[in-house]
PDB file of C-alpha atoms and ligand atoms in Angstrom:
ATOM      1  CA  MET A   1       0.005  -0.002  -0.003  1.00 45.00           C
ATOM      2  CA  PRO A   2       1.210   3.553  -0.632  1.00 47.00           C
ATOM      3  CA  ASP A   3       2.633   5.273   2.408  1.00 48.00           C
ATOM      4  CA  ALA A   4       0.676   8.208   3.803  1.00 48.00           C
ATOM      5  CA  THR A   5       1.833  11.129   1.728  1.00 53.00           C
ATOM      6  CA  PRO A   6       1.956  14.869   2.155  1.00 59.00           C
ATOM      7  CA  ALA A   7       1.110  15.064  -1.578  1.00 63.00           C
ATOM      8  CA  ASP A   8      -2.491  14.314  -0.601  1.00 74.00           C
ATOM      9  CA  ALA A   9      -2.688  17.578   1.370  1.00 80.00           C
ATOM     10  CA  PRO A  10      -4.353  20.480  -0.459  1.00 86.00           C
ATOM     11  CA  VAL A  11      -1.748  22.693  -2.127  1.00 94.00           C
ATOM     12  CA  PHE A  12      -3.735  24.842  -4.551  1.00 97.00           C
ATOM     13  CA  ARG A  13      -5.923  27.794  -3.631  1.00 96.00           C
ATOM     14  CA  PRO A  14      -9.652  27.098  -3.501  1.00 96.00           C
ATOM     15  CA  GLY A  15     -11.452  28.338  -6.603  1.00 98.00           C
ATOM     16  CA  LEU A  16      -8.338  28.112  -8.780  1.00 98.00           C
ATOM     17  CA  LEU A  17     -10.303  26.560 -11.640  1.00 98.00           C
ATOM     18  CA  ASP A  18     -13.655  28.223 -11.039  1.00 98.00           C
ATOM     19  CA  GLY A  19     -15.764  28.447 -14.186  1.00 97.00           C
ATOM     20  CA  GLN A  20     -13.569  26.054 -16.152  1.00 98.00           C
ATOM     21  CA  VAL A  21     -14.727  22.932 -17.929  1.00 98.00           C
ATOM     22  CA  ALA A  22     -12.525  19.840 -17.955  1.00 98.00           C
ATOM     23  CA  LEU A  23     -13.004  16.615 -19.880  1.00 98.00           C
ATOM     24  CA  VAL A  24     -11.197  13.638 -18.347  1.00 98.00           C
ATOM     25  CA  THR A  25     -11.117  10.346 -20.247  1.00 98.00           C
ATOM     26  CA  GLY A  26     -10.900   7.212 -18.111  1.00 97.00           C
ATOM     27  CA  GLY A  27     -11.809   9.547 -15.271  1.00 95.00           C
ATOM     28  CA  GLY A  28     -13.992   7.138 -13.298  1.00 95.00           C
ATOM     29  CA  THR A  29     -11.322   5.069 -11.538  1.00 96.00           C
ATOM     30  CA  GLY A  30      -7.714   5.113 -10.302  1.00 96.00           C
ATOM     31  CA  ILE A  31      -5.484   7.946 -11.415  1.00 97.00           C
ATOM     32  CA  GLY A  32      -8.241   9.412 -13.642  1.00 98.00           C
ATOM     33  CA  LEU A  33     -10.602   9.589 -10.693  1.00 97.00           C
ATOM     34  CA  GLY A  34      -7.905  11.286  -8.610  1.00 97.00           C
ATOM     35  CA  ILE A  35      -7.496  13.873 -11.353  1.00 98.00           C
ATOM     36  CA  SER A  36     -11.276  14.383 -11.685  1.00 98.00           C
ATOM     37  CA  GLU A  37     -11.643  14.818  -7.924  1.00 98.00           C
ATOM     38  CA  LEU A  38      -8.931  17.446  -7.627  1.00 98.00           C
ATOM     39  CA  LEU A  39     -10.084  19.448 -10.654  1.00 98.00           C
ATOM     40  CA  ALA A  40     -13.628  19.477  -9.266  1.00 98.00           C
ATOM     41  CA  GLU A  41     -12.373  20.459  -5.775  1.00 98.00           C
ATOM     42  CA  LEU A  42     -10.625  23.419  -7.410  1.00 98.00           C
ATOM     43  CA  GLY A  43     -13.867  24.616  -8.975  1.00 98.00           C
ATOM     44  CA  ALA A  44     -13.947  23.077 -12.465  1.00 98.00           C
ATOM     45  CA  HIS A  45     -16.957  21.298 -13.883  1.00 98.00           C
ATOM     46  CA  VAL A  46     -15.517  17.895 -14.701  1.00 98.00           C
ATOM     47  CA  VAL A  47     -17.019  15.762 -17.427  1.00 98.00           C
ATOM     48  CA  ILE A  48     -15.877  12.215 -16.792  1.00 98.00           C
ATOM     49  CA  ALA A  49     -15.718   9.952 -19.826  1.00 98.00           C
ATOM     50  CA  SER A  50     -15.442   6.207 -19.435  1.00 96.00           C
ATOM     51  CA  ARG A  51     -16.446   3.013 -21.153  1.00 95.00           C
ATOM     52  CA  LYS A  52     -18.082   1.649 -18.007  1.00 90.00           C
ATOM     53  CA  ALA A  53     -21.299   3.160 -16.695  1.00 87.00           C
ATOM     54  CA  GLU A  54     -20.833   1.781 -13.190  1.00 88.00           C
ATOM     55  CA  HIS A  55     -17.540   3.664 -12.833  1.00 90.00           C
ATOM     56  CA  LEU A  56     -19.126   6.851 -14.109  1.00 95.00           C
ATOM     57  CA  ASP A  57     -22.065   6.775 -11.713  1.00 94.00           C
ATOM     58  CA  ALA A  58     -19.882   6.091  -8.660  1.00 95.00           C
ATOM     59  CA  ALA A  59     -17.341   8.772  -9.566  1.00 97.00           C
ATOM     60  CA  VAL A  60     -19.879  11.495 -10.332  1.00 97.00           C
ATOM     61  CA  GLY A  61     -21.864  10.539  -7.187  1.00 97.00           C
ATOM     62  CA  ALA A  62     -18.760  10.845  -4.987  1.00 96.00           C
ATOM     63  CA  ILE A  63     -17.750  14.236  -6.444  1.00 98.00           C
ATOM     64  CA  THR A  64     -21.198  15.823  -6.388  1.00 98.00           C
ATOM     65  CA  ALA A  65     -21.855  14.516  -2.861  1.00 98.00           C
ATOM     66  CA  ARG A  66     -18.978  16.771  -1.751  1.00 97.00           C
ATOM     67  CA  GLY A  67     -20.692  19.764  -3.369  1.00 98.00           C
ATOM     68  CA  HIS A  68     -18.496  19.874  -6.466  1.00 98.00           C
ATOM     69  CA  ARG A  69     -19.528  19.781 -10.148  1.00 98.00           C
ATOM     70  CA  ALA A  70     -19.233  16.704 -12.329  1.00 98.00           C
ATOM     71  CA  SER A  71     -21.160  14.862 -14.986  1.00 98.00           C
ATOM     72  CA  ALA A  72     -20.687  11.666 -16.929  1.00 97.00           C
ATOM     73  CA  VAL A  73     -20.525  10.561 -20.508  1.00 98.00           C
ATOM     74  CA  ALA A  74     -20.127   7.064 -21.879  1.00 97.00           C
ATOM     75  CA  LEU A  75     -17.200   6.968 -24.300  1.00 98.00           C
ATOM     76  CA  ASP A  76     -14.835   4.468 -25.822  1.00 98.00           C
ATOM     77  CA  VAL A  77     -11.956   6.673 -27.036  1.00 98.00           C
ATOM     78  CA  ARG A  78     -11.301   4.203 -29.916  1.00 98.00           C
ATOM     79  CA  ASP A  79     -14.585   5.277 -31.536  1.00 98.00           C
ATOM     80  CA  HIS A  80     -13.678   8.329 -33.610  1.00 98.00           C
ATOM     81  CA  GLU A  81     -17.252   9.338 -34.481  1.00 98.00           C
ATOM     82  CA  ARG A  82     -18.376   8.982 -30.885  1.00 98.00           C
ATOM     83  CA  VAL A  83     -15.411  11.051 -29.658  1.00 98.00           C
ATOM     84  CA  LYS A  84     -16.370  13.890 -32.004  1.00 98.00           C
ATOM     85  CA  ALA A  85     -20.031  13.686 -30.945  1.00 98.00           C
ATOM     86  CA  VAL A  86     -19.177  13.688 -27.210  1.00 98.00           C
ATOM     87  CA  VAL A  87     -16.846  16.649 -27.500  1.00 98.00           C
ATOM     88  CA  GLN A  88     -19.503  18.606 -29.467  1.00 98.00           C
ATOM     89  CA  GLU A  89     -22.081  17.692 -26.835  1.00 98.00           C
ATOM     90  CA  VAL A  90     -19.878  18.820 -23.944  1.00 98.00           C
ATOM     91  CA  ALA A  91     -19.084  22.085 -25.684  1.00 98.00           C
ATOM     92  CA  ALA A  92     -22.746  22.692 -26.493  1.00 98.00           C
ATOM     93  CA  THR A  93     -23.823  21.998 -22.914  1.00 98.00           C
ATOM     94  CA  HIS A  94     -21.106  23.978 -21.130  1.00 98.00           C
ATOM     95  CA  GLY A  95     -20.176  26.549 -23.770  1.00 98.00           C
ATOM     96  CA  ARG A  96     -16.452  25.672 -23.655  1.00 98.00           C
ATOM     97  CA  ILE A  97     -13.782  23.082 -22.896  1.00 98.00           C
ATOM     98  CA  ASP A  98     -10.773  24.516 -21.088  1.00 98.00           C
ATOM     99  CA  LEU A  99      -8.905  21.328 -20.328  1.00 98.00           C
ATOM    100  CA  LEU A 100      -8.713  17.886 -21.862  1.00 99.00           C
ATOM    101  CA  VAL A 101      -7.032  15.162 -19.835  1.00 98.00           C
ATOM    102  CA  ASN A 102      -6.217  12.129 -21.997  1.00 98.00           C
ATOM    103  CA  ASN A 103      -6.017   9.627 -19.162  1.00 98.00           C
ATOM    104  CA  ALA A 104      -7.716   6.556 -20.723  1.00 98.00           C
ATOM    105  CA  ALA A 105      -5.206   3.771 -21.278  1.00 97.00           C
ATOM    106  CA  GLY A 106      -5.103   0.021 -21.641  1.00 96.00           C
ATOM    107  CA  ASN A 107      -1.969  -2.066 -21.170  1.00 95.00           C
ATOM    108  CA  PHE A 108      -1.009  -5.638 -20.446  1.00 95.00           C
ATOM    109  CA  TYR A 109       2.190  -7.631 -20.427  1.00 94.00           C
ATOM    110  CA  ALA A 110       2.461  -9.975 -23.405  1.00 95.00           C
ATOM    111  CA  PRO A 111       5.358 -11.543 -25.308  1.00 95.00           C
ATOM    112  CA  SER A 112       5.876  -9.561 -28.544  1.00 96.00           C
ATOM    113  CA  ALA A 113       6.443 -12.696 -30.632  1.00 97.00           C
ATOM    114  CA  THR A 114       2.926 -13.908 -29.895  1.00 94.00           C
ATOM    115  CA  LEU A 115       1.046 -10.616 -29.673  1.00 97.00           C
ATOM    116  CA  SER A 116      -2.038 -10.963 -31.891  1.00 98.00           C
ATOM    117  CA  PRO A 117      -2.873  -8.194 -34.355  1.00 98.00           C
ATOM    118  CA  ASN A 118      -5.939  -7.397 -32.291  1.00 98.00           C
ATOM    119  CA  ALA A 119      -3.973  -7.232 -29.047  1.00 98.00           C
ATOM    120  CA  TRP A 120      -1.491  -4.797 -30.664  1.00 98.00           C
ATOM    121  CA  LYS A 121      -4.371  -2.817 -32.161  1.00 98.00           C
ATOM    122  CA  SER A 122      -6.356  -2.652 -28.889  1.00 98.00           C
ATOM    123  CA  VAL A 123      -3.562  -0.949 -26.955  1.00 98.00           C
ATOM    124  CA  LEU A 124      -2.474   1.313 -29.821  1.00 98.00           C
ATOM    125  CA  GLU A 125      -6.096   2.344 -30.367  1.00 98.00           C
ATOM    126  CA  ILE A 126      -6.853   3.123 -26.754  1.00 98.00           C
ATOM    127  CA  ASP A 127      -3.588   4.822 -25.838  1.00 98.00           C
ATOM    128  CA  LEU A 128      -2.405   6.538 -29.025  1.00 98.00           C
ATOM    129  CA  TYR A 129      -5.350   6.747 -31.392  1.00 98.00           C
ATOM    130  CA  GLY A 130      -7.702   7.642 -28.515  1.00 98.00           C
ATOM    131  CA  THR A 131      -5.406  10.419 -27.372  1.00 98.00           C
ATOM    132  CA  PHE A 132      -5.203  11.794 -30.921  1.00 98.00           C
ATOM    133  CA  TYR A 133      -8.952  11.524 -31.569  1.00 99.00           C
ATOM    134  CA  CYS A 134      -9.839  13.371 -28.367  1.00 99.00           C
ATOM    135  CA  THR A 135      -7.141  16.030 -28.829  1.00 99.00           C
ATOM    136  CA  GLN A 136      -8.098  16.644 -32.449  1.00 98.00           C
ATOM    137  CA  ALA A 137     -11.772  16.888 -31.479  1.00 99.00           C
ATOM    138  CA  VAL A 138     -11.208  19.636 -28.873  1.00 99.00           C
ATOM    139  CA  TYR A 139      -8.999  21.669 -31.229  1.00 98.00           C
ATOM    140  CA  PRO A 140     -11.758  23.695 -32.979  1.00 98.00           C
ATOM    141  CA  ILE A 141     -13.443  24.451 -29.646  1.00 98.00           C
ATOM    142  CA  MET A 142     -10.248  25.566 -27.913  1.00 98.00           C
ATOM    143  CA  ALA A 143      -9.101  27.521 -30.959  1.00 98.00           C
ATOM    144  CA  ALA A 144     -12.454  29.343 -31.196  1.00 98.00           C
ATOM    145  CA  GLN A 145     -12.479  30.257 -27.479  1.00 98.00           C
ATOM    146  CA  GLY A 146      -8.926  31.610 -27.606  1.00 98.00           C
ATOM    147  CA  GLY A 147      -6.974  28.739 -26.022  1.00 98.00           C
ATOM    148  CA  GLY A 148      -7.016  25.655 -23.892  1.00 98.00           C
ATOM    149  CA  ARG A 149      -4.858  22.939 -22.348  1.00 98.00           C
ATOM    150  CA  VAL A 150      -4.324  19.296 -23.176  1.00 99.00           C
ATOM    151  CA  VAL A 151      -2.587  16.973 -20.745  1.00 99.00           C
ATOM    152  CA  SER A 152      -1.946  13.396 -21.905  1.00 98.00           C
ATOM    153  CA  THR A 153      -0.746  10.330 -20.000  1.00 98.00           C
ATOM    154  CA  SER A 154       2.594   8.951 -21.073  1.00 98.00           C
ATOM    155  CA  MET A 155       4.889   6.552 -19.176  1.00 97.00           C
ATOM    156  CA  THR A 156       8.620   6.026 -18.570  1.00 97.00           C
ATOM    157  CA  LEU A 157       8.912   2.407 -19.777  1.00 95.00           C
ATOM    158  CA  HIS A 158       9.888   3.386 -23.339  1.00 96.00           C
ATOM    159  CA  TYR A 159      12.887   5.375 -22.154  1.00 96.00           C
ATOM    160  CA  ARG A 160      14.705   2.059 -22.424  1.00 92.00           C
ATOM    161  CA  GLY A 161      13.836  -1.503 -23.445  1.00 91.00           C
ATOM    162  CA  TRP A 162      10.861  -2.913 -21.556  1.00 92.00           C
ATOM    163  CA  PRO A 163      10.207  -6.555 -22.459  1.00 92.00           C
ATOM    164  CA  LEU A 164       6.571  -7.651 -22.941  1.00 94.00           C
ATOM    165  CA  MET A 165       5.361  -4.085 -23.433  1.00 95.00           C
ATOM    166  CA  ALA A 166       6.082  -3.455 -27.138  1.00 97.00           C
ATOM    167  CA  HIS A 167       2.534  -2.275 -27.804  1.00 98.00           C
ATOM    168  CA  ALA A 168       2.241   0.103 -24.820  1.00 98.00           C
ATOM    169  CA  THR A 169       5.769   1.499 -25.150  1.00 98.00           C
ATOM    170  CA  ALA A 170       5.180   2.172 -28.864  1.00 98.00           C
ATOM    171  CA  ALA A 171       1.876   3.881 -28.058  1.00 98.00           C
ATOM    172  CA  LYS A 172       3.349   6.057 -25.306  1.00 98.00           C
ATOM    173  CA  ALA A 173       6.382   7.010 -27.422  1.00 98.00           C
ATOM    174  CA  GLY A 174       3.785   8.131 -29.987  1.00 98.00           C
ATOM    175  CA  ILE A 175       2.018  10.203 -27.339  1.00 99.00           C
ATOM    176  CA  ASP A 176       5.314  11.935 -26.523  1.00 99.00           C
ATOM    177  CA  ALA A 177       5.873  12.736 -30.202  1.00 98.00           C
ATOM    178  CA  LEU A 178       2.323  13.965 -30.583  1.00 98.00           C
ATOM    179  CA  THR A 179       2.675  16.166 -27.505  1.00 99.00           C
ATOM    180  CA  ARG A 180       5.766  17.895 -28.833  1.00 98.00           C
ATOM    181  CA  THR A 181       4.415  18.311 -32.353  1.00 99.00           C
ATOM    182  CA  LEU A 182       0.999  19.628 -31.407  1.00 99.00           C
ATOM    183  CA  ALA A 183       2.542  21.968 -28.845  1.00 99.00           C
ATOM    184  CA  VAL A 184       4.367  23.777 -31.629  1.00 98.00           C
ATOM    185  CA  GLU A 185       1.603  23.453 -34.226  1.00 98.00           C
ATOM    186  CA  TRP A 186      -1.128  24.786 -31.947  1.00 99.00           C
ATOM    187  CA  ALA A 187       0.808  27.403 -29.975  1.00 98.00           C
ATOM    188  CA  PRO A 188      -0.552  30.198 -32.180  1.00 98.00           C
ATOM    189  CA  GLN A 189      -4.038  29.201 -31.029  1.00 98.00           C
ATOM    190  CA  ARG A 190      -2.782  29.332 -27.400  1.00 98.00           C
ATOM    191  CA  ILE A 191      -3.462  25.639 -26.912  1.00 98.00           C
ATOM    192  CA  ARG A 192      -0.837  24.260 -24.539  1.00 98.00           C
ATOM    193  CA  VAL A 193      -0.127  20.557 -24.997  1.00 99.00           C
ATOM    194  CA  ASN A 194       1.784  18.638 -22.317  1.00 99.00           C
ATOM    195  CA  ALA A 195       2.087  15.111 -20.956  1.00 99.00           C
ATOM    196  CA  ILE A 196       2.770  13.413 -17.664  1.00 98.00           C
ATOM    197  CA  ALA A 197       4.709  10.161 -17.255  1.00 98.00           C
ATOM    198  CA  PRO A 198       3.584   8.592 -13.985  1.00 98.00           C
ATOM    199  CA  GLY A 199       5.694   6.176 -11.986  1.00 96.00           C
ATOM    200  CA  PRO A 200       4.296   3.179 -10.081  1.00 94.00           C
ATOM    201  CA  ILE A 201       0.940   3.873  -8.507  1.00 95.00           C
ATOM    202  CA  PRO A 202      -0.765   0.702  -7.301  1.00 93.00           C
ATOM    203  CA  THR A 203      -4.355   1.349  -8.333  1.00 94.00           C
ATOM    204  CA  GLU A 204      -6.569  -1.568  -9.291  1.00 93.00           C
ATOM    205  CA  GLY A 205      -6.257  -0.864 -13.048  1.00 91.00           C
ATOM    206  CA  VAL A 206      -2.474  -0.556 -12.876  1.00 90.00           C
ATOM    207  CA  ARG A 207      -2.232  -3.804 -10.870  1.00 90.00           C
ATOM    208  CA  LYS A 208      -4.249  -5.521 -13.595  1.00 91.00           C
ATOM    209  CA  ALA A 209      -2.281  -3.983 -16.457  1.00 90.00           C
ATOM    210  CA  PHE A 210       1.102  -4.794 -14.913  1.00 89.00           C
ATOM    211  CA  ALA A 211       0.420  -8.367 -13.815  1.00 92.00           C
ATOM    212  CA  PRO A 212       3.024 -10.289 -15.829  1.00 89.00           C
ATOM    213  CA  PRO A 213       2.298 -13.682 -17.421  1.00 88.00           C
ATOM    214  CA  ALA A 214       3.021 -16.431 -14.880  1.00 85.00           C
ATOM    215  CA  ASP A 215       5.986 -17.990 -16.755  1.00 84.00           C
ATOM    216  CA  SER A 216       7.620 -14.721 -17.907  1.00 84.00           C
ATOM    217  CA  GLY A 217      10.078 -14.349 -15.047  1.00 83.00           C
ATOM    218  CA  VAL A 218       9.046 -10.717 -14.704  1.00 82.00           C
ATOM    219  CA  PRO A 219       8.434  -9.844 -11.068  1.00 81.00           C
ATOM    220  CA  ASP A 220       4.912  -8.669 -10.210  1.00 85.00           C
ATOM    221  CA  LEU A 221       5.630  -5.444  -8.371  1.00 81.00           C
ATOM    222  CA  PHE A 222       2.088  -5.020  -7.211  1.00 84.00           C
ATOM    223  CA  ALA A 223       1.189  -8.517  -6.040  1.00 82.00           C
ATOM    224  CA  ALA A 224       3.789  -8.961  -3.324  1.00 77.00           C
ATOM    225  CA  ALA A 225       2.947  -9.120   0.352  1.00 79.00           C
ATOM    226  CA  GLU A 226       2.578  -5.763   2.036  1.00 82.00           C
ATOM    227  CA  GLU A 227       6.022  -5.789   3.629  1.00 85.00           C
ATOM    228  CA  LYS A 228       7.623  -6.629   0.238  1.00 85.00           C
ATOM    229  CA  MET A 229       5.708  -3.750  -1.335  1.00 87.00           C
ATOM    230  CA  ALA A 230       6.924  -1.442   1.386  1.00 89.00           C
ATOM    231  CA  GLU A 231      10.495  -2.725   0.943  1.00 90.00           C
ATOM    232  CA  TYR A 232      10.361  -2.057  -2.831  1.00 88.00           C
ATOM    233  CA  ALA A 233       9.142   1.464  -2.177  1.00 92.00           C
ATOM    234  CA  ARG A 234      12.018   2.079   0.218  1.00 92.00           C
ATOM    235  CA  THR A 235      14.726   0.511  -1.938  1.00 92.00           C
ATOM    236  CA  GLY A 236      13.465   0.816  -5.546  1.00 92.00           C
ATOM    237  CA  ILE A 237      11.994   4.327  -5.520  1.00 95.00           C
ATOM    238  CA  PRO A 238      14.497   7.029  -4.612  1.00 96.00           C
ATOM    239  CA  LEU A 239      11.875   9.141  -2.891  1.00 97.00           C
ATOM    240  CA  GLY A 240      10.924   6.095  -0.820  1.00 96.00           C
ATOM    241  CA  ARG A 241       7.194   5.626  -1.409  1.00 95.00           C
ATOM    242  CA  TRP A 242       4.629   4.535  -3.996  1.00 95.00           C
ATOM    243  CA  GLY A 243       2.884   7.225  -5.951  1.00 96.00           C
ATOM    244  CA  THR A 244      -0.739   8.162  -5.405  1.00 96.00           C
ATOM    245  CA  PRO A 245      -3.346   9.454  -7.847  1.00 97.00           C
ATOM    246  CA  ARG A 246      -3.018  12.818  -6.078  1.00 97.00           C
ATOM    247  CA  ASP A 247       0.646  13.056  -7.097  1.00 97.00           C
ATOM    248  CA  ILE A 248      -0.430  13.004 -10.731  1.00 98.00           C
ATOM    249  CA  ALA A 249      -3.509  15.120 -10.164  1.00 98.00           C
ATOM    250  CA  ASN A 250      -1.346  17.864  -8.595  1.00 97.00           C
ATOM    251  CA  MET A 251       0.723  18.037 -11.784  1.00 98.00           C
ATOM    252  CA  VAL A 252      -2.429  18.253 -13.914  1.00 98.00           C
ATOM    253  CA  ALA A 253      -3.745  21.077 -11.740  1.00 98.00           C
ATOM    254  CA  PHE A 254      -0.429  22.913 -11.973  1.00 98.00           C
ATOM    255  CA  LEU A 255      -0.465  22.645 -15.773  1.00 98.00           C
ATOM    256  CA  ALA A 256      -4.134  23.737 -15.867  1.00 98.00           C
ATOM    257  CA  SER A 257      -3.394  26.757 -13.711  1.00 98.00           C
ATOM    258  CA  PRO A 258      -1.779  30.057 -14.792  1.00 97.00           C
ATOM    259  CA  ALA A 259       1.490  28.671 -13.371  1.00 97.00           C
ATOM    260  CA  GLY A 260       1.640  26.602 -16.533  1.00 98.00           C
ATOM    261  CA  ASP A 261       1.093  29.504 -18.908  1.00 97.00           C
ATOM    262  CA  TRP A 262       4.570  29.302 -20.466  1.00 98.00           C
ATOM    263  CA  ILE A 263       4.789  25.522 -20.557  1.00 98.00           C
ATOM    264  CA  THR A 264       3.998  23.546 -23.670  1.00 98.00           C
ATOM    265  CA  GLY A 265       5.396  20.428 -25.311  1.00 98.00           C
ATOM    266  CA  ALA A 266       6.789  19.217 -21.972  1.00 98.00           C
ATOM    267  CA  ILE A 267       6.620  15.656 -20.668  1.00 98.00           C
ATOM    268  CA  PHE A 268       6.785  15.636 -16.870  1.00 98.00           C
ATOM    269  CA  VAL A 269       8.037  12.509 -15.152  1.00 98.00           C
ATOM    270  CA  VAL A 270       6.252  12.145 -11.819  1.00 98.00           C
ATOM    271  CA  ASP A 271       7.716   8.952 -10.371  1.00 97.00           C
ATOM    272  CA  GLY A 272       9.732   9.575  -7.225  1.00 97.00           C
ATOM    273  CA  GLY A 273      12.880   9.158  -9.351  1.00 97.00           C
ATOM    274  CA  GLU A 274      12.082   5.496 -10.078  1.00 95.00           C
ATOM    275  CA  TRP A 275      13.023   5.171 -13.764  1.00 95.00           C
ATOM    276  CA  LEU A 276      16.430   6.792 -13.299  1.00 96.00           C
ATOM    277  CA  ALA A 277      17.323   4.416 -10.498  1.00 94.00           C
ATOM    278  CA  LYS A 278      15.779   1.188 -11.691  1.00 79.00           C
ATOM    279  CA  PRO A 279      18.149  -1.455 -13.059  1.00 67.00           C
ATOM    280  CA  PRO A 280      17.287  -2.579 -16.649  1.00 57.00           C
ATOM    281  CA  MET A 281      15.047  -5.627 -16.747  1.00 58.00           C
TER     282      MET A 281
HETATM  283  N1  COA B 301      -1.952 -11.045 -23.238  1.00 54.19           N
HETATM  284  C1  COA B 301      -2.089 -11.171 -24.563  1.00 54.19           C
HETATM  285  N2  COA B 301      -3.132 -10.705 -25.271  1.00 54.19           N
HETATM  286  C2  COA B 301      -4.108 -10.038 -24.594  1.00 54.19           C
HETATM  287  C3  COA B 301      -4.026  -9.846 -23.182  1.00 54.19           C
HETATM  288  C4  COA B 301      -2.887 -10.379 -22.514  1.00 54.19           C
HETATM  289  N3  COA B 301      -2.758 -10.218 -21.182  1.00 54.19           N
HETATM  290  N4  COA B 301      -5.138  -9.136 -22.817  1.00 54.19           N
HETATM  291  C5  COA B 301      -5.845  -8.915 -23.933  1.00 54.19           C
HETATM  292  N5  COA B 301      -5.217  -9.461 -25.002  1.00 54.19           N
HETATM  293  C6  COA B 301      -5.672  -9.482 -26.378  1.00 54.19           C
HETATM  294  C7  COA B 301      -6.936 -10.287 -26.509  1.00 54.19           C
HETATM  295  O1  COA B 301      -6.658 -11.679 -26.601  1.00 54.19           O
HETATM  296  C8  COA B 301      -7.523  -9.723 -27.794  1.00 54.19           C
HETATM  297  O2  COA B 301      -6.844 -10.212 -28.915  1.00 54.19           O
HETATM  298  P1  COA B 301      -7.529 -11.437 -29.804  1.00 54.19           P
HETATM  299  O3  COA B 301      -8.825 -10.906 -30.319  1.00 54.19           O
HETATM  300  O4  COA B 301      -6.520 -11.660 -30.895  1.00 54.19           O
HETATM  301  O5  COA B 301      -7.682 -12.576 -28.871  1.00 54.19           O
HETATM  302  C9  COA B 301      -7.125  -8.251 -27.714  1.00 54.19           C
HETATM  303  O6  COA B 301      -6.019  -8.146 -26.798  1.00 54.19           O
HETATM  304  C10 COA B 301      -8.247  -7.397 -27.191  1.00 54.19           C
HETATM  305  O7  COA B 301      -8.655  -7.947 -25.947  1.00 54.19           O
HETATM  306  P2  COA B 301     -10.063  -7.553 -25.272  1.00 54.19           P
HETATM  307  O8  COA B 301     -10.139  -8.167 -23.939  1.00 54.19           O
HETATM  308  O9  COA B 301     -11.161  -7.795 -26.254  1.00 54.19           O
HETATM  309  O10 COA B 301      -9.810  -6.003 -25.206  1.00 54.19           O
HETATM  310  P3  COA B 301     -10.628  -4.839 -24.649  1.00 54.19           P
HETATM  311  O11 COA B 301     -10.689  -3.884 -25.729  1.00 54.19           O
HETATM  312  O12 COA B 301     -11.904  -5.215 -23.969  1.00 54.19           O
HETATM  313  O13 COA B 301      -9.626  -4.313 -23.479  1.00 54.19           O
HETATM  314  C11 COA B 301      -7.620  -3.707 -22.343  1.00 54.19           C
HETATM  315  C12 COA B 301      -8.285  -4.071 -23.701  1.00 54.19           C
HETATM  316  C13 COA B 301      -6.206  -3.357 -22.654  1.00 54.19           C
HETATM  317  C14 COA B 301      -8.327  -2.494 -21.765  1.00 54.19           C
HETATM  318  C15 COA B 301      -7.722  -4.875 -21.375  1.00 54.19           C
HETATM  319  O14 COA B 301      -6.796  -5.843 -21.737  1.00 54.19           O
HETATM  320  C16 COA B 301      -7.510  -4.533 -19.925  1.00 54.19           C
HETATM  321  O15 COA B 301      -8.471  -4.483 -19.200  1.00 54.19           O
HETATM  322  N6  COA B 301      -6.238  -4.320 -19.451  1.00 54.19           N
HETATM  323  C17 COA B 301      -5.906  -4.114 -18.042  1.00 54.19           C
HETATM  324  C18 COA B 301      -6.402  -2.849 -17.453  1.00 54.19           C
HETATM  325  C19 COA B 301      -5.703  -1.680 -17.950  1.00 54.19           C
HETATM  326  O16 COA B 301      -5.124  -1.688 -18.968  1.00 54.19           O
HETATM  327  N7  COA B 301      -5.759  -0.567 -17.213  1.00 54.19           N
HETATM  328  C20 COA B 301      -5.055   0.629 -17.568  1.00 54.19           C
HETATM  329  C21 COA B 301      -4.012   0.878 -16.536  1.00 54.19           C
HETATM  330  S1  COA B 301      -2.518   1.523 -17.236  1.00 54.19           S
END
């Protein structure tokens, strides 16, 4: 389990994002939910998009029960036509979209030699195509309103070889390239495009995505007994603890705030220093 962390304490001023509209894909669980909760706490109306209705209802219920603003929309980011329709609908309902958080992702460990075309396609379509579809769809709205921010979810695994993750590392490398390219292409429209590369955060979805095949010899970081988990955090992560959704949410809020006004095309690693210290697999 993650250690108790000061990162969960409020650090931004109340009302920082008052009047803003944020669309968060995959925002119903895990890191996406943490992002949705913080943006709503800071005053934004958060539209949470997810494939699964049960996640949407629970997330919106939890946020609105605290007196914040959130609504839900069913969306599979792989469906280009549906992405366009949802973005139009959100803009029509709220009059604007200030922030898009491309958080939806799907990963699993699988040997590259046996990866089926559909397995490859599934991850590329969710992570890379989905990020592009959503980002392209908000462009005309953000351009017409005089600017906006896009924050996408990358990772650190493609910074070196990461066996059994060819599909996800290829997709996330694509997201990095997209982030840098769109940052330059859309700067004249004042659309800031950045990404965050999270380190290990043991949410349920991440545990599922990073459960290695039984015979792969890859250690399952997230399935160990609690004391082993704590030991890994102390010895494997320079800053000595697991990450939390709030660690990532804080970076999103920073980038959404005026503090991020001169930041575009950047990919922020938020991982307690893990990737720099980790021995190659
Ligand atoms: N190893 C090898 N292939 C796998 C696999 C695995 N662990 N998991 C899925 N696949 C393959 C499927 O066999 C299928 O290919 P096929 O049609 O050739 O058999 C293809 O990937 C699509 O699988 P399916 O289950 O239909 O995909 P989906 O679109 O419903 O969901 C994921 C895809 C990635 C979302 C799903 O695998 C998943 O839930 N992953 C874990 C959770 C997660 O990724 N969370 C994000 C945290 S980063």
